[in-house]
Amino acid sequence: MSEHEVQREVTELQAKSATAARIFDLRRIIGGLFVLYGIIVTIAGINPSDSSLDKSEGVNINLWTGLGMLALGIFFLIWQKLKPAAPPQVDEKTDGA
């Protein structure tokens, strides 16, 4: 294998590694889960039952918690979009031979 082919393969592997780092960024996973659960809890809080309002002393806790979860999830997704994860650095060691 020539040095040019090796360099090309290294470049391809670095590109794949950078893509994997972006896909598995924890901010995306956490943000997505918070948005998903926030939507579910907000929908549950839109039409609260009288018993749930009595339990929470008149505060629609599902609505407020759902909106807070949505805000936090959106924050994580915006943060991930504005400052993407840096690809891992590869230390190139020179061979003494």
PDB file of C-alpha atoms in Angstrom:
ATOM      1  CA  MET A   1       0.000   0.000   0.000  1.00  0.00           C
ATOM      2  CA  SER A   2       1.444   3.341  -0.963  1.00  0.00           C
ATOM      3  CA  GLU A   3       1.762   6.290   1.381  1.00  0.00           C
ATOM      4  CA  HIS A   4      -0.849   8.203  -0.627  1.00  0.00           C
ATOM      5  CA  GLU A   5      -3.431   5.425  -0.151  1.00  0.00           C
ATOM      6  CA  VAL A   6      -2.711   5.258   3.575  1.00  0.00           C
ATOM      7  CA  GLN A   7      -3.134   9.021   3.891  1.00  0.00           C
ATOM      8  CA  ARG A   8      -6.439   8.847   2.002  1.00  0.00           C
ATOM      9  CA  GLU A   9      -7.723   6.105   4.316  1.00  0.00           C
ATOM     10  CA  VAL A  10      -6.678   8.098   7.394  1.00  0.00           C
ATOM     11  CA  THR A  11      -8.545  11.134   6.081  1.00  0.00           C
ATOM     12  CA  GLU A  12     -11.671   9.046   5.457  1.00  0.00           C
ATOM     13  CA  LEU A  13     -11.507   7.548   8.960  1.00  0.00           C
ATOM     14  CA  GLN A  14     -11.128  11.004  10.498  1.00  0.00           C
ATOM     15  CA  ALA A  15     -14.215  12.204   8.619  1.00  0.00           C
ATOM     16  CA  LYS A  16     -16.194   9.182   9.827  1.00  0.00           C
ATOM     17  CA  SER A  17     -14.992   9.785  13.386  1.00  0.00           C
ATOM     18  CA  ALA A  18     -16.089  13.420  13.251  1.00  0.00           C
ATOM     19  CA  THR A  19     -19.518  12.378  11.961  1.00  0.00           C
ATOM     20  CA  ALA A  20     -19.873   9.819  14.742  1.00  0.00           C
ATOM     21  CA  ALA A  21     -18.914  12.453  17.329  1.00  0.00           C
ATOM     22  CA  ARG A  22     -21.672  14.753  16.053  1.00  0.00           C
ATOM     23  CA  ILE A  23     -24.298  11.998  15.921  1.00  0.00           C
ATOM     24  CA  PHE A  24     -23.646  10.739  19.445  1.00  0.00           C
ATOM     25  CA  ASP A  25     -23.264  14.166  21.058  1.00  0.00           C
ATOM     26  CA  LEU A  26     -24.952  13.882  24.473  1.00  0.00           C
ATOM     27  CA  ARG A  27     -26.523  17.318  24.091  1.00  0.00           C
ATOM     28  CA  ARG A  28     -28.559  16.015  21.167  1.00  0.00           C
ATOM     29  CA  ILE A  29     -29.730  12.946  23.080  1.00  0.00           C
ATOM     30  CA  ILE A  30     -30.559  14.835  26.290  1.00  0.00           C
ATOM     31  CA  GLY A  31     -32.182  17.701  24.402  1.00  0.00           C
ATOM     32  CA  GLY A  32     -34.280  15.347  22.307  1.00  0.00           C
ATOM     33  CA  LEU A  33     -35.496  13.437  25.348  1.00  0.00           C
ATOM     34  CA  PHE A  34     -36.381  16.622  27.217  1.00  0.00           C
ATOM     35  CA  VAL A  35     -38.307  17.946  24.208  1.00  0.00           C
ATOM     36  CA  LEU A  36     -40.158  14.646  23.795  1.00  0.00           C
ATOM     37  CA  TYR A  37     -41.078  14.350  27.485  1.00  0.00           C
ATOM     38  CA  GLY A  38     -41.824  18.067  27.641  1.00  0.00           C
ATOM     39  CA  ILE A  39     -44.381  17.714  24.850  1.00  0.00           C
ATOM     40  CA  ILE A  40     -46.024  14.772  26.613  1.00  0.00           C
ATOM     41  CA  VAL A  41     -46.186  16.514  29.998  1.00  0.00           C
ATOM     42  CA  THR A  42     -47.381  19.797  28.452  1.00  0.00           C
ATOM     43  CA  ILE A  43     -50.209  18.005  26.643  1.00  0.00           C
ATOM     44  CA  ALA A  44     -51.161  16.357  29.947  1.00  0.00           C
ATOM     45  CA  GLY A  45     -51.164  19.801  31.573  1.00  0.00           C
ATOM     46  CA  ILE A  46     -53.348  21.537  28.990  1.00  0.00           C
ATOM     47  CA  ASN A  47     -56.573  20.024  30.352  1.00  0.00           C
ATOM     48  CA  PRO A  48     -55.894  19.201  34.006  1.00  0.00           C
ATOM     49  CA  SER A  49     -58.400  17.322  36.096  1.00  0.00           C
ATOM     50  CA  ASP A  50     -59.863  18.895  39.189  1.00  0.00           C
ATOM     51  CA  SER A  51     -58.245  16.251  41.383  1.00  0.00           C
ATOM     52  CA  SER A  52     -54.750  17.004  40.037  1.00  0.00           C
ATOM     53  CA  LEU A  53     -55.287  20.721  40.618  1.00  0.00           C
ATOM     54  CA  ASP A  54     -56.491  20.013  44.160  1.00  0.00           C
ATOM     55  CA  LYS A  55     -53.384  17.917  44.853  1.00  0.00           C
ATOM     56  CA  SER A  56     -51.104  20.739  43.715  1.00  0.00           C
ATOM     57  CA  GLU A  57     -53.104  23.481  45.500  1.00  0.00           C
ATOM     58  CA  GLY A  58     -54.373  25.076  42.295  1.00  0.00           C
ATOM     59  CA  VAL A  59     -51.074  25.116  40.388  1.00  0.00           C
ATOM     60  CA  ASN A  60     -51.093  23.342  37.034  1.00  0.00           C
ATOM     61  CA  ILE A  61     -47.830  21.556  37.763  1.00  0.00           C
ATOM     62  CA  ASN A  62     -47.890  19.420  34.596  1.00  0.00           C
ATOM     63  CA  LEU A  63     -48.178  22.463  32.360  1.00  0.00           C
ATOM     64  CA  TRP A  64     -45.364  24.363  34.077  1.00  0.00           C
ATOM     65  CA  THR A  65     -43.088  21.332  34.287  1.00  0.00           C
ATOM     66  CA  GLY A  66     -43.731  20.474  30.632  1.00  0.00           C
ATOM     67  CA  LEU A  67     -42.945  24.003  29.502  1.00  0.00           C
ATOM     68  CA  GLY A  68     -39.765  23.975  31.591  1.00  0.00           C
ATOM     69  CA  MET A  69     -38.716  20.656  30.067  1.00  0.00           C
ATOM     70  CA  LEU A  70     -39.396  21.996  26.580  1.00  0.00           C
ATOM     71  CA  ALA A  71     -37.303  25.097  27.284  1.00  0.00           C
ATOM     72  CA  LEU A  72     -34.409  23.023  28.631  1.00  0.00           C
ATOM     73  CA  GLY A  73     -34.547  20.588  25.702  1.00  0.00           C
ATOM     74  CA  ILE A  74     -34.596  23.421  23.169  1.00  0.00           C
ATOM     75  CA  PHE A  75     -31.664  25.034  24.992  1.00  0.00           C
ATOM     76  CA  PHE A  76     -29.608  21.831  24.677  1.00  0.00           C
ATOM     77  CA  LEU A  77     -30.440  21.485  20.966  1.00  0.00           C
ATOM     78  CA  ILE A  78     -29.594  25.134  20.220  1.00  0.00           C
ATOM     79  CA  TRP A  79     -26.361  24.827  22.191  1.00  0.00           C
ATOM     80  CA  GLN A  80     -25.412  21.744  20.203  1.00  0.00           C
ATOM     81  CA  LYS A  81     -26.234  23.530  16.940  1.00  0.00           C
ATOM     82  CA  LEU A  82     -24.280  26.703  17.785  1.00  0.00           C
ATOM     83  CA  LYS A  83     -21.214  24.945  19.204  1.00  0.00           C
ATOM     84  CA  PRO A  84     -20.847  21.498  17.595  1.00  0.00           C
ATOM     85  CA  ALA A  85     -18.617  18.880  19.142  1.00  0.00           C
ATOM     86  CA  ALA A  86     -15.016  19.031  18.036  1.00  0.00           C
ATOM     87  CA  PRO A  87     -13.796  15.913  16.279  1.00  0.00           C
ATOM     88  CA  PRO A  88     -11.355  13.844  18.293  1.00  0.00           C
ATOM     89  CA  GLN A  89      -7.723  14.723  17.693  1.00  0.00           C
ATOM     90  CA  VAL A  90      -5.462  12.036  16.333  1.00  0.00           C
ATOM     91  CA  ASP A  91      -1.890  12.075  17.585  1.00  0.00           C
ATOM     92  CA  GLU A  92       0.386  11.346  14.683  1.00  0.00           C
ATOM     93  CA  LYS A  93       3.503   9.575  15.855  1.00  0.00           C
ATOM     94  CA  THR A  94       6.499   9.675  13.619  1.00  0.00           C
ATOM     95  CA  ASP A  95       8.180   6.383  12.972  1.00  0.00           C
ATOM     96  CA  GLY A  96      11.902   6.363  13.625  1.00  0.00           C
ATOM     97  CA  ALA A  97      12.592   3.903  10.802  1.00  0.00           C
TER      98      ALA A  97
END
